[in-house]
């Protein structure tokens, strides 16, 4: 299994390099930001997961990605956003009128969230935060130290990341403002009458995420869940910001609420949180369902075996 994952990881890195070489920056960023880290996590944690956890993770990833693709179809069909290729070209392969990057984005991001949560859960249980102990849902001193060190690392790396960003993205975006239809990602697209359709579509998705998370909160490893949010939210923001700045997609002003964080619509915050809430809630919920089903089947097999044994002892009479 590890050999297969390692080969897939090499292929993912190669695909990223190939995509950047062909100016398919959206596709290259997907392999670099989501698929390669997901495969690294898979390499680290897959063999440490029980079969039911593996099945739950696969089912969650498939279900979430299919649900997200339906949302994408609605969004593209009703012009919530459009795809520009003024700076970066899109991969020529499409499903209908949807770039293949969009499909891969939803699947890659979902798999990455599930594997990150599973890896963190395994890691914290390995540190002694086992189910049933006081530290499982609470935060132990050791975990507080880990959180503190993580925050310090993020604070120290932030200036480096910002410097790299200033040296790479900004000069490119300001190279030719007239060709980019606006400097620094200030693309302008407006079509139709104003209806906050993206917010309306995200709302039930967000509520569904809260419902599943609340329903399975007793089995969710809260420390691993908190770290999943801490790691993924900034990652999503950076990815989204870069995509909007480079014109990978541009939101229709008549389909969003209006307020933004930088160039990112406020709706996207709830979209990110919904994806994390629903992924973790479904993952733990499906695991509990599979565990109960497996236990029921196991008991049924034992009962059938006992009944058969008693029948044989009674000479075949029930």
Short mmCIF file of N, CA and C in Angstrom, two decimals, residues 12 31 92 132 134 163 176 185 193 198 203 215 221 231 233 241-242 245 252 258 263 270 293 303 311:
data_model
loop_
_atom_site.label_atom_id
_atom_site.label_comp_id
_atom_site.label_asym_id
_atom_site.label_seq_id
_atom_site.Cartn_x
_atom_site.Cartn_y
_atom_site.Cartn_z
N UNK A 12 1.81 12.89 -8.62
CA UNK A 12 1.15 14.15 -8.29
C UNK A 12 2.12 15.32 -8.40
N UNK A 31 -2.64 20.16 -7.48
CA UNK A 31 -1.77 19.03 -7.16
C UNK A 31 -0.79 19.38 -6.04
N UNK A 92 -7.33 22.10 -21.00
CA UNK A 92 -8.35 22.01 -22.07
C UNK A 92 -9.44 20.97 -21.82
N UNK A 132 -12.12 8.27 26.38
CA UNK A 132 -12.47 7.91 27.76
C UNK A 132 -11.60 8.57 28.80
N UNK A 134 -9.61 12.04 30.48
CA UNK A 134 -10.01 13.45 30.61
C UNK A 134 -9.48 14.33 29.48
N UNK A 163 6.58 37.91 2.22
CA UNK A 163 7.68 38.38 1.38
C UNK A 163 7.71 37.63 0.05
N UNK A 176 0.86 44.36 -16.42
CA UNK A 176 0.12 45.00 -17.49
C UNK A 176 -1.34 45.11 -17.07
N UNK A 185 -6.06 41.83 -9.08
CA UNK A 185 -7.21 40.96 -8.93
C UNK A 185 -8.54 41.65 -8.87
N UNK A 193 -29.97 40.78 -12.37
CA UNK A 193 -30.44 41.53 -11.20
C UNK A 193 -29.81 40.94 -9.95
N UNK A 198 -25.52 32.89 -4.06
CA UNK A 198 -24.45 32.07 -3.52
C UNK A 198 -24.62 31.91 -2.00
N UNK A 203 -26.18 28.49 2.65
CA UNK A 203 -26.84 28.45 3.97
C UNK A 203 -27.27 27.04 4.39
N UNK A 215 -24.49 16.32 15.88
CA UNK A 215 -25.03 14.97 16.08
C UNK A 215 -23.94 13.98 16.47
N UNK A 221 -13.00 14.01 17.78
CA UNK A 221 -11.83 14.37 18.58
C UNK A 221 -11.65 15.88 18.45
N UNK A 231 -5.42 24.77 10.46
CA UNK A 231 -4.53 24.54 9.31
C UNK A 231 -5.23 24.83 8.00
N UNK A 233 -8.22 26.57 7.20
CA UNK A 233 -8.80 27.88 6.89
C UNK A 233 -7.78 28.81 6.22
N UNK A 241 -7.56 33.34 -2.57
CA UNK A 241 -7.04 34.68 -2.89
C UNK A 241 -6.19 34.63 -4.15
N UNK A 242 -5.30 33.65 -4.22
CA UNK A 242 -4.44 33.52 -5.40
C UNK A 242 -5.25 33.26 -6.66
N UNK A 245 -7.08 36.57 -7.64
CA UNK A 245 -6.10 37.54 -8.12
C UNK A 245 -5.62 37.20 -9.53
N UNK A 252 -19.65 36.87 -9.85
CA UNK A 252 -20.65 37.79 -10.36
C UNK A 252 -21.14 38.65 -9.21
N UNK A 258 -21.72 40.93 -1.23
CA UNK A 258 -20.99 42.18 -1.45
C UNK A 258 -19.73 42.33 -0.60
N UNK A 263 -10.04 40.16 -1.45
CA UNK A 263 -10.81 40.00 -2.69
C UNK A 263 -11.76 38.82 -2.61
N UNK A 270 -17.94 30.83 5.14
CA UNK A 270 -18.93 29.84 5.55
C UNK A 270 -18.86 28.59 4.68
N UNK A 293 -23.34 -1.51 12.61
CA UNK A 293 -23.74 -2.53 11.65
C UNK A 293 -22.81 -3.74 11.74
N UNK A 303 -24.76 -15.83 16.92
CA UNK A 303 -26.05 -16.44 17.26
C UNK A 303 -26.38 -17.60 16.32
N UNK A 311 -28.63 -27.15 17.54
CA UNK A 311 -29.42 -28.02 16.66
C UNK A 311 -28.73 -29.38 16.45
#
